[in-house]
XYZ file of C-alpha atoms in Angstrom:
694
model
C -22.824 2.636 -0.570
C -22.631 -0.929 -0.404
C -23.547 -3.052 2.562
C -23.936 -0.133 4.630
C -26.066 -2.020 6.770
C -23.098 -4.643 6.899
C -21.047 -1.932 8.020
C -22.826 -0.432 10.747
C -23.704 -4.046 12.140
C -20.139 -4.638 12.469
C -18.764 -1.162 13.553
C -21.587 -0.755 16.486
C -20.483 -0.167 20.266
C -22.263 -3.062 21.709
C -23.708 -1.411 24.554
C -25.290 1.163 22.836
C -26.318 -0.969 19.687
C -30.469 0.242 21.257
C -29.743 3.977 20.264
C -28.355 3.670 16.414
C -30.643 3.882 13.420
C -32.397 1.434 12.961
C -31.154 0.562 9.344
C -32.342 -3.092 8.614
C -36.042 -1.874 10.112
C -36.041 1.308 7.628
C -35.241 -0.639 4.570
C -38.020 -3.229 5.172
C -40.250 -0.505 5.697
C -39.493 1.133 2.281
C -40.035 -2.463 0.639
C -43.263 -2.908 2.402
C -44.260 0.495 1.132
C -43.584 -0.369 -2.569
C -45.079 -3.208 -2.296
C -48.653 -1.712 -0.771
C -48.636 1.238 -3.142
C -48.299 -1.680 -6.119
C -51.126 -3.281 -4.550
C -53.565 -0.329 -4.014
C -53.377 -0.586 -0.094
C -51.540 2.357 0.567
C -51.765 6.029 -0.716
C -48.972 8.855 -1.727
C -49.574 10.812 1.771
C -50.160 7.795 4.117
C -46.555 6.598 3.382
C -45.115 10.235 3.631
C -46.976 10.710 6.845
C -46.101 7.160 8.076
C -42.575 7.469 6.786
C -41.635 11.060 8.501
C -42.947 9.799 12.165
C -40.794 6.782 11.756
C -37.662 9.082 11.146
C -38.536 11.545 13.147
C -38.899 8.877 16.588
C -35.697 7.120 15.249
C -33.852 10.492 15.381
C -35.172 11.755 18.824
C -33.593 8.093 20.091
C -30.263 9.511 18.721
C -30.179 13.178 19.861
C -31.358 12.473 23.420
C -28.884 9.857 23.836
C -26.351 11.715 22.184
C -26.809 14.923 24.814
C -26.752 12.282 27.890
C -23.623 11.102 26.526
C -22.322 14.757 26.175
C -23.608 15.578 29.500
C -21.444 13.166 31.227
C -18.257 14.242 29.403
C -18.935 17.421 30.455
C -19.201 16.724 33.725
C -15.907 14.174 33.614
C -13.993 17.815 31.946
C -15.473 19.514 34.500
C -14.131 17.296 37.331
C -10.655 17.331 35.662
C -10.533 21.060 35.879
C -10.766 21.526 39.633
C -8.047 18.938 39.801
C -5.912 21.051 37.259
C -6.759 23.854 38.976
C -5.073 22.536 42.266
C -2.014 20.852 40.892
C -0.837 23.255 38.578
C 0.413 25.576 41.251
C 2.441 22.622 42.440
C 4.380 21.087 39.278
C 3.984 17.897 40.077
C 5.024 16.428 37.036
C 3.715 12.924 37.868
C 0.308 14.370 39.158
C 0.153 16.618 35.199
C 1.197 13.212 33.975
C -1.615 11.413 35.353
C -4.149 14.210 34.641
C -3.049 14.181 30.950
C -4.055 10.313 30.832
C -7.146 11.202 32.260
C -8.140 13.869 29.655
C -7.011 11.382 27.080
C -9.256 8.953 28.397
C -12.420 11.479 27.836
C -11.240 12.137 24.172
C -11.324 8.370 23.264
C -14.758 8.382 24.813
C -15.757 11.332 23.306
C -13.977 9.729 19.888
C -16.965 6.815 20.242
C -19.497 9.395 20.531
C -18.109 11.329 17.177
C -18.076 7.832 15.328
C -21.536 7.079 16.692
C -22.930 10.467 15.363
C -21.082 9.865 11.801
C -22.654 6.583 11.218
C -26.191 7.724 12.494
C -25.736 10.599 9.783
C -24.711 8.723 7.312
C -27.369 5.898 7.997
C -29.994 8.986 7.639
C -28.960 10.572 4.362
C -28.868 7.149 2.883
C -32.192 5.945 3.649
C -33.733 9.140 2.745
C -31.865 8.747 -0.722
C -33.367 5.458 -0.767
C -36.576 6.295 -0.561
C -36.642 9.037 -2.731
C -34.976 6.846 -5.610
C -37.563 4.284 -4.608
C -41.112 6.112 -5.173
C -39.489 9.423 -7.151
C -40.618 11.429 -4.458
C -38.712 14.710 -3.418
C -39.373 13.523 0.327
C -35.892 14.324 1.262
C -35.919 18.096 0.705
C -39.297 18.692 2.076
C -37.965 16.701 5.689
C -34.644 18.272 5.924
C -36.218 21.683 5.131
C -38.989 21.280 7.687
C -37.051 19.637 10.068
C -33.920 21.869 10.055
C -35.185 25.216 9.930
C -37.560 24.564 12.776
C -36.705 26.420 16.727
C -37.292 22.944 17.811
C -34.981 20.936 15.090
C -33.356 17.581 16.187
C -31.981 16.969 13.237
C -29.643 20.036 13.691
C -28.383 18.077 16.511
C -27.042 15.047 14.437
C -25.495 17.537 11.598
C -24.633 20.872 13.512
C -23.279 18.881 16.517
C -22.549 22.473 18.255
C -21.887 20.868 21.503
C -19.395 18.118 20.237
C -17.466 20.630 19.093
C -17.472 22.389 22.438
C -16.266 19.399 24.084
C -13.557 18.935 21.533
C -12.193 22.368 22.051
C -12.654 21.935 25.988
C -10.399 18.813 25.839
C -7.443 20.142 23.499
C -7.509 23.271 25.486
C -6.512 21.580 28.416
C -4.169 19.141 27.305
C -2.454 22.507 25.580
C -2.225 24.268 28.965
C -0.795 20.824 30.427
C 2.000 20.313 27.834
C 3.581 23.999 28.868
C 4.846 22.867 32.132
C 6.045 26.376 33.059
C 2.550 27.894 33.094
C -0.743 27.947 30.582
C 0.908 30.882 28.794
C -0.075 29.465 25.780
C -3.328 28.853 23.871
C -5.209 26.848 21.339
C -6.448 30.294 20.087
C -3.063 31.732 19.859
C -2.112 32.795 16.497
C -0.033 31.257 15.023
C -2.355 28.030 16.499
C -0.321 26.382 19.036
C 0.263 22.641 17.357
C -0.508 19.813 20.056
C 1.766 16.870 19.826
C -0.879 14.801 20.561
C -2.391 11.589 18.711
C -5.949 11.666 20.220
C -6.074 15.443 19.440
C -5.337 14.753 15.659
C -7.659 11.896 15.923
C -10.773 14.368 17.389
C -10.099 16.610 14.617
C -10.292 14.043 12.344
C -13.332 12.783 13.102
C -14.979 16.202 13.426
C -14.284 17.149 9.528
C -15.817 13.535 8.437
C -18.698 14.391 10.459
C -18.851 18.269 9.512
C -19.094 16.813 5.982
C -20.556 20.141 4.731
C -20.058 21.732 1.355
C -16.921 23.981 1.236
C -14.228 25.383 -0.743
C -12.031 22.934 0.271
C -14.059 20.148 -0.247
C -15.660 21.543 -3.766
C -12.277 21.186 -4.894
C -11.658 18.113 -3.238
C -14.155 16.570 -5.246
C -13.613 17.826 -8.386
C -10.798 16.117 -9.043
C -12.955 13.091 -8.415
C -10.336 11.064 -5.791
C -13.212 9.034 -3.936
C -13.100 8.001 -0.579
C -14.808 5.605 1.709
C -17.671 6.854 3.973
C -16.285 5.264 7.104
C -12.791 5.242 7.033
C -10.927 3.111 9.534
C -8.513 5.714 11.869
C -6.288 3.035 12.187
C -5.622 2.735 8.477
C -5.346 6.588 9.326
C -2.605 6.271 11.568
C -0.595 4.010 9.350
C -0.813 6.277 6.394
C 1.013 8.944 8.373
C 3.822 6.866 8.930
C 4.451 6.091 5.310
C 3.464 9.156 4.124
C 6.067 11.642 2.873
C 5.354 14.949 1.256
C 7.745 14.869 -1.651
C 6.363 12.169 -3.689
C 2.997 14.380 -3.163
C 4.695 17.435 -4.580
C 6.191 15.706 -7.007
C 2.412 14.611 -8.660
C 1.050 17.622 -8.136
C 4.087 19.582 -10.292
C 3.509 16.655 -12.631
C 0.092 17.652 -13.155
C 1.063 21.355 -13.594
C 3.352 20.511 -16.321
C 1.266 18.219 -17.959
C -1.652 20.993 -17.927
C 1.301 23.087 -19.413
C 1.791 20.754 -21.824
C -1.569 20.464 -23.085
C -2.548 24.105 -23.947
C 0.955 25.688 -24.435
C 0.661 24.987 -28.032
C -3.024 25.672 -28.756
C -2.044 29.870 -29.808
C 0.029 28.582 -32.463
C -0.920 25.055 -33.655
C -3.170 26.837 -36.667
C 0.494 28.527 -37.709
C 2.344 25.592 -36.937
C 0.368 23.569 -39.246
C 0.129 25.758 -41.841
C 3.977 25.764 -42.157
C 3.989 22.462 -42.804
C 2.459 22.401 -45.827
C -1.482 21.549 -43.952
C -4.731 23.853 -43.587
C -5.196 25.714 -40.250
C -8.202 23.791 -38.995
C -5.537 20.342 -39.231
C -4.811 22.079 -35.653
C -7.968 20.029 -34.417
C -6.108 16.917 -35.058
C -2.551 18.385 -33.753
C -4.032 19.278 -30.673
C -6.463 16.165 -30.224
C -3.929 13.570 -31.156
C -2.596 14.120 -27.322
C -5.865 13.283 -26.431
C -6.467 10.246 -28.959
C -3.155 8.502 -26.703
C -4.304 9.672 -23.633
C -7.496 7.318 -23.881
C -5.352 3.990 -23.747
C -2.362 5.785 -21.530
C -5.240 6.136 -19.043
C -5.950 2.479 -18.730
C -2.598 0.910 -18.806
C -0.956 3.884 -16.490
C -4.149 3.058 -13.685
C -3.128 -0.572 -13.897
C 0.738 0.486 -13.629
C -0.350 2.540 -10.181
C -1.375 -0.643 -8.889
C 2.640 -1.942 -8.220
C 4.321 1.170 -8.174
C 4.229 5.039 -8.811
C 7.595 5.391 -9.499
C 8.409 3.708 -12.387
C 5.288 4.982 -13.862
C 6.270 8.842 -13.364
C 9.732 7.788 -14.842
C 8.325 6.441 -18.232
C 6.141 8.868 -18.630
C 8.598 11.915 -17.840
C 10.975 10.379 -20.733
C 8.035 9.959 -23.205
C 6.911 13.627 -22.664
C 10.418 14.666 -23.184
C 10.780 12.277 -26.572
C 7.331 13.518 -27.683
C 7.814 17.219 -27.167
C 11.295 17.080 -28.879
C 9.989 15.535 -31.731
C 7.129 18.539 -31.603
C 9.980 21.324 -31.665
C 11.956 19.151 -34.846
C 8.931 18.611 -36.928
C 9.421 22.470 -38.426
C 13.267 21.762 -39.341
C 12.159 17.919 -41.029
C 9.361 19.725 -42.934
C 7.042 16.899 -41.583
C 3.723 17.071 -40.292
C 3.916 13.365 -39.495
C 6.330 13.956 -36.949
C 4.420 16.682 -35.429
C 1.510 14.520 -35.032
C 3.506 11.463 -33.566
C 5.193 14.130 -31.175
C 1.601 14.900 -30.046
C 0.410 11.182 -29.476
C 4.086 10.669 -27.617
C 3.047 13.363 -25.155
C -0.425 11.916 -24.773
C 1.161 8.340 -24.027
C 3.047 10.233 -21.282
C -0.478 11.151 -19.370
C 0.206 10.004 -15.731
C -3.107 12.098 -14.334
C -4.536 8.707 -13.468
C -1.197 7.667 -11.749
C -1.575 11.338 -9.642
C -5.093 10.702 -8.506
C -4.694 7.199 -7.422
C -1.317 8.644 -5.054
C -3.476 11.008 -3.609
C -5.989 8.655 -3.106
C -4.375 5.614 -1.979
C -1.059 7.021 -0.187
C -1.902 10.644 1.109
C -3.317 10.215 4.928
C -7.069 11.022 5.291
C -7.174 14.014 7.070
C -5.091 16.048 4.318
C -6.646 14.376 1.509
C -8.759 16.716 0.822
C -6.305 19.438 0.813
C -4.185 17.449 -1.698
C -6.979 16.818 -4.051
C -7.757 20.095 -3.982
C -4.126 20.938 -4.633
C -4.544 18.610 -7.657
C -7.122 20.677 -9.115
C -5.280 24.255 -8.131
C -2.285 22.567 -10.286
C -4.461 21.463 -13.245
C -5.754 24.911 -13.293
C -2.837 27.427 -12.846
C -1.154 24.822 -16.163
C -4.432 25.431 -18.093
C -3.555 29.160 -17.135
C 0.046 29.064 -17.877
C 0.234 27.035 -21.077
C -1.563 29.772 -23.146
C 0.290 32.489 -21.298
C 4.014 31.171 -21.880
C 3.134 30.525 -25.770
C 2.514 34.732 -25.995
C 5.904 35.167 -24.743
C 7.853 32.934 -26.989
C 7.704 34.969 -29.675
C 11.268 35.276 -31.219
C 12.700 33.651 -34.435
C 16.131 32.635 -34.522
C 18.735 29.486 -35.343
C 21.602 27.692 -33.743
C 23.428 24.980 -35.617
C 20.440 25.012 -37.914
C 17.800 24.177 -35.689
C 14.761 26.296 -35.875
C 13.638 28.135 -32.889
C 10.556 30.405 -33.304
C 6.869 30.770 -31.870
C 5.771 27.570 -33.308
C 9.194 24.986 -31.930
C 9.527 26.672 -28.822
C 6.652 25.460 -26.939
C 8.320 22.006 -27.471
C 11.455 23.000 -26.575
C 11.060 24.788 -23.431
C 8.421 21.542 -22.578
C 11.219 19.300 -23.513
C 13.865 21.005 -20.890
C 10.900 21.497 -18.187
C 10.325 17.415 -18.528
C 14.319 16.964 -18.323
C 14.232 18.680 -15.192
C 11.758 17.179 -13.488
C 12.981 13.836 -14.510
C 16.305 14.404 -12.562
C 14.180 15.569 -9.473
C 11.936 12.943 -9.676
C 14.745 10.284 -9.596
C 16.671 11.728 -7.152
C 13.967 12.829 -4.852
C 10.837 10.291 -5.248
C 10.068 7.776 -2.440
C 8.124 4.571 -3.642
C 5.346 4.047 -1.021
C 4.225 0.493 0.295
C 1.166 -0.804 -1.836
C -1.731 -1.820 -0.672
C -0.875 -5.993 -0.720
C 2.195 -5.302 1.529
C 0.492 -2.943 3.532
C -2.648 -5.144 4.311
C 0.250 -8.254 5.136
C 2.180 -5.796 7.420
C -0.865 -4.703 9.348
C -1.889 -8.380 9.961
C 1.401 -9.345 11.351
C 1.285 -6.145 13.420
C -2.009 -5.344 14.430
C -1.856 -6.656 17.876
C 1.438 -4.548 18.475
C -0.393 -1.657 17.079
C -3.496 -1.786 19.676
C -1.300 -1.894 22.373
C 0.925 0.949 21.361
C -2.134 3.148 20.616
C -3.410 2.169 24.318
C -7.200 2.073 22.925
C -7.241 5.531 21.290
C -8.649 3.845 18.098
C -10.270 0.927 19.252
C -13.465 2.405 20.249
C -13.977 3.448 16.492
C -13.516 -0.461 15.553
C -15.240 -2.443 17.868
C -17.093 -4.755 16.174
C -20.568 -6.060 17.692
C -21.105 -9.449 19.009
C -23.183 -11.631 16.663
C -26.768 -10.589 16.829
C -28.782 -13.298 18.934
C -31.854 -11.831 18.892
C -33.435 -13.562 14.961
C -35.357 -10.460 13.819
C -36.262 -12.396 10.340
C -33.645 -9.424 8.695
C -31.659 -11.957 6.901
C -33.547 -11.845 3.965
C -33.754 -8.474 3.541
C -29.706 -7.710 3.998
C -29.380 -10.459 1.176
C -30.092 -7.932 -1.580
C -28.248 -5.389 -0.968
C -25.494 -6.686 1.348
C -23.824 -9.539 -0.585
C -20.478 -11.660 -0.125
C -17.396 -10.233 -0.759
C -17.494 -10.046 -3.857
C -19.997 -6.780 -3.971
C -16.883 -5.215 -2.454
C -13.852 -5.656 -4.720
C -13.283 -3.273 -7.197
C -14.335 -3.752 -11.069
C -11.296 -5.761 -12.467
C -12.832 -4.583 -16.712
C -14.247 -1.883 -18.273
C -17.400 -3.842 -18.758
C -17.951 -4.577 -15.103
C -17.285 -1.055 -14.205
C -20.089 0.007 -16.555
C -22.104 -2.515 -15.397
C -21.698 -0.667 -11.776
C -23.449 2.843 -13.331
C -26.751 3.689 -12.500
C -28.869 6.078 -14.472
C -28.321 8.798 -12.305
C -24.544 8.046 -12.729
C -24.790 7.577 -16.623
C -26.461 11.269 -16.858
C -23.570 12.603 -15.108
C -21.033 10.963 -17.433
C -23.055 12.575 -20.100
C -22.803 15.969 -18.717
C -19.357 15.548 -18.254
C -18.817 14.374 -21.706
C -20.921 17.906 -22.699
C -18.613 20.483 -21.301
C -15.370 18.771 -21.965
C -16.480 19.010 -25.548
C -17.903 22.613 -25.567
C -14.445 23.823 -23.546
C -12.656 21.997 -26.288
C -14.446 23.379 -29.030
C -14.026 26.907 -27.453
C -10.255 26.670 -26.669
C -8.678 24.460 -29.814
C -10.570 26.869 -32.507
C -9.893 29.936 -30.802
C -6.910 30.563 -32.607
C -8.024 29.616 -36.373
C -11.643 31.716 -35.408
C -10.060 34.668 -34.032
C -7.252 35.358 -36.805
C -10.220 35.000 -39.546
C -12.489 37.202 -37.772
C -10.716 39.593 -35.921
C -7.367 39.170 -37.330
C -5.746 38.447 -33.948
C -2.313 38.099 -33.334
C -0.472 34.981 -31.397
C 0.041 37.062 -28.369
C -3.818 38.366 -28.223
C -4.963 34.626 -28.579
C -2.609 33.743 -25.589
C -4.005 36.700 -23.277
C -7.750 35.571 -24.504
C -6.847 31.968 -23.245
C -4.897 32.736 -20.297
C -7.647 34.891 -19.380
C -10.333 32.227 -19.467
C -7.552 29.360 -17.747
C -7.606 32.260 -14.606
C -10.972 32.229 -13.898
C -11.029 28.880 -12.866
C -9.448 29.337 -9.240
C -12.035 32.273 -8.557
C -14.965 30.856 -10.109
C -14.460 27.209 -7.692
C -14.073 30.033 -4.461
C -17.219 31.376 -5.167
C -18.998 28.410 -5.524
C -17.075 26.067 -2.876
C -17.755 29.005 -0.288
C -20.865 30.402 -1.298
C -23.311 29.231 -3.643
C -23.123 25.407 -2.540
C -24.034 26.913 0.972
C -27.162 28.479 -0.560
C -28.323 26.054 -3.247
C -28.288 22.141 -3.356
C -25.935 20.890 -6.094
C -28.310 19.298 -8.161
C -29.646 22.569 -8.450
C -26.584 24.914 -9.410
C -25.567 22.025 -11.937
C -29.018 22.465 -13.979
C -28.838 25.780 -13.709
C -24.928 25.853 -14.982
C -26.460 23.541 -17.885
C -29.144 25.981 -18.812
C -26.044 29.070 -18.436
C -23.904 26.761 -20.941
C -26.784 26.401 -22.975
C -26.846 30.190 -23.292
C -23.381 30.869 -24.150
C -23.209 28.488 -26.792
C -26.276 29.626 -28.350
C -25.073 33.346 -28.023
C -21.656 32.104 -29.317
C -23.217 31.666 -32.860
C -23.216 34.294 -36.047
C -26.203 35.545 -36.272
C -24.877 39.221 -36.787
C -22.414 40.386 -39.743
C -20.090 41.368 -38.862
C -19.116 38.451 -35.795
C -18.031 41.074 -33.590
C -15.249 40.739 -30.613
C -17.431 41.385 -27.798
C -19.787 38.747 -28.641
C -17.390 36.161 -28.952
C -15.330 37.430 -25.940
C -18.861 37.402 -23.585
C -20.067 34.215 -25.088
C -16.861 32.724 -24.600
C -15.991 33.772 -21.152
C -20.223 32.885 -20.150
C -19.623 29.161 -21.864
C -15.974 28.332 -20.185
C -17.025 30.092 -16.897
C -20.757 28.477 -16.817
C -18.973 25.011 -17.661
C -16.040 25.216 -14.827
C -18.937 25.480 -11.936
C -20.815 22.450 -13.694
C -17.427 20.541 -13.763
C -17.207 21.187 -10.290
C -20.926 20.475 -9.172
C -20.756 17.456 -11.580
C -17.872 15.446 -10.297
C -19.110 16.361 -6.767
C -22.323 14.331 -7.372
C -20.191 11.480 -9.586
C -17.962 11.274 -6.166
C -21.565 10.642 -4.237
C -23.898 8.671 -6.394
C -21.104 6.651 -7.546
C -20.363 2.863 -6.761
C -18.175 2.564 -3.356
C -16.753 -0.167 -5.616
C -15.542 2.485 -8.010
C -12.925 4.255 -5.601
C -10.026 1.910 -5.771
C -8.609 -0.641 -8.677
C -8.030 -0.279 -11.966
C -11.032 0.776 -13.060
C -12.156 3.393 -10.903
C -14.632 6.170 -11.206
C -11.653 8.783 -11.774
C -10.539 7.073 -14.643
C -13.997 6.256 -16.598
C -14.607 10.021 -16.046
C -10.647 11.038 -17.384
C -12.357 8.445 -20.400
C -15.289 10.341 -20.423
C -13.653 13.889 -20.952
C -10.724 12.594 -23.262
C -13.250 10.843 -25.715
C -15.182 14.138 -25.854
C -11.680 16.033 -26.627
C -11.028 13.772 -29.252
C -14.505 14.433 -31.025
C -14.444 17.840 -30.540
C -10.898 18.028 -32.244
C -11.595 15.826 -35.132
C -15.142 17.781 -35.642
C -13.029 21.408 -35.945
C -10.618 19.412 -38.514
C -13.319 17.754 -40.677
C -15.781 21.308 -40.613
C -12.578 22.985 -41.840
C -12.981 21.119 -45.117
C -16.319 23.210 -45.671
C -14.343 26.845 -45.152
C -13.276 28.648 -42.393
C -16.032 30.792 -42.675
C -18.479 27.989 -41.751
C -16.157 26.797 -39.360
C -17.518 28.261 -36.316
C -21.003 27.700 -36.689
C -20.852 23.848 -37.636
C -18.949 23.009 -34.837
C -21.464 25.012 -32.189
C -24.300 22.731 -33.314
C -22.887 19.409 -31.665
C -22.072 21.135 -28.554
C -25.890 22.798 -28.448
C -27.552 19.657 -29.165
C -25.360 17.421 -26.976
C -26.227 20.181 -23.854
C -30.096 19.887 -25.079
C -29.895 15.937 -24.211
C -28.163 16.458 -20.915
C -30.792 19.020 -19.609
C -33.562 16.858 -20.579
C -31.753 13.940 -19.169
C -30.898 15.903 -15.846
C -34.441 16.413 -15.486
C -35.565 12.949 -15.736
C -32.738 12.044 -13.053
C -33.027 14.921 -10.616
C -34.839 13.388 -7.759
C -31.780 10.766 -7.351
C -29.200 13.230 -7.409
C -27.791 13.789 -3.838
């Protein structure tokens, strides 16, 4: 988002300069439209018509050039195929090697073309977004719909790139044929697929994946984690990441995420009973559950800052603190101390290293598998959320060893303490600390020349920088407003600086995230008290109910990510999900006496599932509308969303405890009122910023 025009100018291939989108001109035109409309010299209809005509001309230039280059590549491949047929019978290794290099040379030029199309696609999306933001129109919807669905659509040439995919397939197939010197018995179409140990194939596939950028399950889950990426990543950086990447540290981060979510929710079914056994009211369970979130507000910041220097040490510290916290939670029963219980949960919150987990995936996982890693992060969280209450349901026993009590209240603490101790040992033995950004940058500077030689030009086409613009086009003034100095590229260095980077649409998305986390925490944290009061449910029944809610997370994300998001825009799904959450909250109120199990279960399911849909779409939109300065550093977008959600959980748990003083009979309705009000406010705010959500 920041200084895209500058990136475009720097990364243009010099000999193709005349075929890129004229981003400067388009920006100037948008500014001129605004001034002319303000002065009354133009009307809305004229602006839309003129801007559409200019976009059509830009797209036509791009597509015709792309088709020309595509044809040249296809001709070269056809000629190489003829040579391959001639020499394959000879089994001449030197000629086969030369032919492989010829195919790789075609692949290098294809990479240039893929990057050309990618930059133009991003430029088109950005200028459309800028136009709608400036004028408040829904121009993008109309333009994309009318062009993309037309039988003579040129826009599809940029966003569908079917021909380019065929060229990628042709090169990959022929390289696969030449890889087996015994003959062409293997194919890229075989199952399981043939693995090609050729960096150019990986680079092509990575470029196609970035260019596709379509909404699918993997992207949806990955954006659910709000692990932000630069829009124009450097393939050289991707290659260097590959050299230092190891799977075991990633696995350990995912296991950490899973265990922490289990730790968070394993106490929910028994927190009210534990509180009463220590002489407190059942509704004090809100404070017991929420104390972990209180500590997480602070731990997220220092863990995020700590991860600038190390990943291993924060994870070690986190595991030790969580081990101690769970021991305190388990021993509080025999010590008959609610204070020790709360301190134990606070310690668990101080051990929350989710900021480190996110940061590791964002900084240390190679770009080509980062989306898979992000999706795994979300899946680990969802699985932990389901396993926590389910595990609590199996811990229904009561015995003593050396005067220490083991029952349904204390066993969650003992089990998690053992789990964190085992994880700590595994972490100590297996984790490999990756090089950090400062070290990596220094290494890159020292070895850049050598790296260029090794790559033999495979990456160079994607990193070409254009010569200085010798034609004074008078656009520098236009650039200065959005392409500032290097300070505009630096990450925010404080929460205040991060807050200043938040646009109204980002603030609304954070409000929505706050709302859905508040509503979900109310539902989950008070479930044990409410169901015991109204229905007489046992701990096992509550555990089954909560586990079933948790198990809906992945199926819902599969449906939304694979189907619904391909049929509707994210902002449309967002608004619809907010309305369904509102209806779920409304249906949860006790209007009818007696309050029935079907009403509670159905309303809870509607609220929870729609909130899960809302969370995925909300974070997906956040990853697109948030400033790229918040994609890195201590005070990043992931930290802001985590803080918003954590504060919501703290307030929700405090609301449950305070409402409990009015009696359990009023608890349900009183706690649902704030959820309903916040949901209504978020729906209104979404409507006001609807046109800016792309």
